[in-house]
Amino acid sequence: MPFLEITLVLVGAVVLFAPITGYIAASYGRSFWRWYGLGLLLPFFSMFVAIFVAIRSQLAEEKANPKLPKP
């Protein structure tokens, strides 16, 4: 029985985190399918990596264009 519970938690995590990871990446100009695949492989870790990459790219863009108004 514990095997079934662990399997259901992992499948639920993949179903939940993979599309969220892809959406975060796509909203910042990254490939949805590449990040979706990463979300399938690393369901818990990939969402945090996608958020980190998105924030890092946004900060780099703001640093390159300091005169643009912030949204």
mmCIF file of C-alpha atoms in Angstrom:
data_model
loop_
_atom_site.group_PDB
_atom_site.id
_atom_site.type_symbol
_atom_site.label_atom_id
_atom_site.label_comp_id
_atom_site.label_asym_id
_atom_site.label_seq_id
_atom_site.Cartn_x
_atom_site.Cartn_y
_atom_site.Cartn_z
ATOM 1 C CA MET A 1 0.000 0.000 0.000
ATOM 2 C CA PRO A 2 2.760 2.570 0.681
ATOM 3 C CA PHE A 3 4.064 2.017 -2.853
ATOM 4 C CA LEU A 4 0.700 3.018 -4.291
ATOM 5 C CA GLU A 5 0.542 6.160 -2.143
ATOM 6 C CA ILE A 6 4.066 7.227 -3.125
ATOM 7 C CA THR A 7 3.280 6.605 -6.785
ATOM 8 C CA LEU A 8 0.095 8.668 -6.591
ATOM 9 C CA VAL A 9 1.949 11.572 -4.949
ATOM 10 C CA LEU A 10 4.660 11.528 -7.624
ATOM 11 C CA VAL A 11 2.162 11.320 -10.477
ATOM 12 C CA GLY A 12 0.165 14.149 -8.923
ATOM 13 C CA ALA A 13 3.313 16.242 -8.635
ATOM 14 C CA VAL A 14 4.200 15.653 -12.274
ATOM 15 C CA VAL A 15 0.671 16.494 -13.401
ATOM 16 C CA LEU A 16 0.707 19.684 -11.330
ATOM 17 C CA PHE A 17 4.265 21.010 -11.612
ATOM 18 C CA ALA A 18 5.191 20.209 -15.232
ATOM 19 C CA PRO A 19 2.602 22.507 -16.869
ATOM 20 C CA ILE A 20 3.207 25.240 -14.283
ATOM 21 C CA THR A 21 6.930 25.105 -14.995
ATOM 22 C CA GLY A 22 6.284 25.292 -18.736
ATOM 23 C CA TYR A 23 3.936 28.245 -18.290
ATOM 24 C CA ILE A 24 6.418 30.183 -16.150
ATOM 25 C CA ALA A 25 9.149 29.612 -18.710
ATOM 26 C CA ALA A 26 6.934 30.491 -21.678
ATOM 27 C CA SER A 27 5.770 33.719 -20.074
ATOM 28 C CA TYR A 28 9.398 34.852 -19.919
ATOM 29 C CA GLY A 29 10.259 33.875 -23.498
ATOM 30 C CA ARG A 30 11.644 30.395 -22.883
ATOM 31 C CA SER A 31 10.614 27.177 -24.612
ATOM 32 C CA PHE A 32 7.439 25.745 -23.066
ATOM 33 C CA TRP A 33 8.119 22.171 -24.159
ATOM 34 C CA ARG A 34 11.711 22.128 -22.988
ATOM 35 C CA TRP A 35 10.706 23.321 -19.531
ATOM 36 C CA TYR A 36 7.673 21.038 -19.534
ATOM 37 C CA GLY A 37 10.069 18.121 -20.089
ATOM 38 C CA LEU A 38 12.246 19.330 -17.249
ATOM 39 C CA GLY A 39 9.121 19.493 -15.102
ATOM 40 C CA LEU A 40 8.393 15.881 -15.947
ATOM 41 C CA LEU A 41 11.899 14.804 -14.937
ATOM 42 C CA LEU A 42 12.282 16.978 -11.836
ATOM 43 C CA PRO A 43 8.772 17.896 -10.719
ATOM 44 C CA PHE A 44 9.546 19.655 -7.434
ATOM 45 C CA PHE A 45 12.864 21.257 -8.323
ATOM 46 C CA SER A 46 12.087 22.498 -11.833
ATOM 47 C CA MET A 47 9.517 25.107 -10.837
ATOM 48 C CA PHE A 48 12.000 26.850 -8.565
ATOM 49 C CA VAL A 49 14.650 26.766 -11.299
ATOM 50 C CA ALA A 50 12.189 28.291 -13.799
ATOM 51 C CA ILE A 51 11.321 31.095 -11.376
ATOM 52 C CA PHE A 52 15.010 31.758 -10.720
ATOM 53 C CA VAL A 53 15.815 31.909 -14.446
ATOM 54 C CA ALA A 54 12.861 34.231 -15.081
ATOM 55 C CA ILE A 55 13.880 36.627 -12.300
ATOM 56 C CA ARG A 56 17.508 36.563 -13.418
ATOM 57 C CA SER A 57 16.608 37.376 -17.024
ATOM 58 C CA GLN A 58 14.280 40.174 -15.899
ATOM 59 C CA LEU A 59 17.014 41.721 -13.738
ATOM 60 C CA ALA A 60 19.507 41.482 -16.604
ATOM 61 C CA GLU A 61 17.032 43.204 -18.928
ATOM 62 C CA GLU A 62 16.435 46.001 -16.418
ATOM 63 C CA LYS A 63 20.173 46.447 -15.984
ATOM 64 C CA ALA A 64 20.692 46.667 -19.758
ATOM 65 C CA ASN A 65 17.874 49.223 -20.190
ATOM 66 C CA PRO A 66 17.781 51.382 -17.037
ATOM 67 C CA LYS A 67 15.769 54.191 -18.685
ATOM 68 C CA LEU A 68 12.704 52.063 -19.438
ATOM 69 C CA PRO A 69 9.780 52.536 -17.018
ATOM 70 C CA LYS A 70 8.986 49.625 -14.738
ATOM 71 C CA PRO A 71 5.555 47.985 -15.227
#
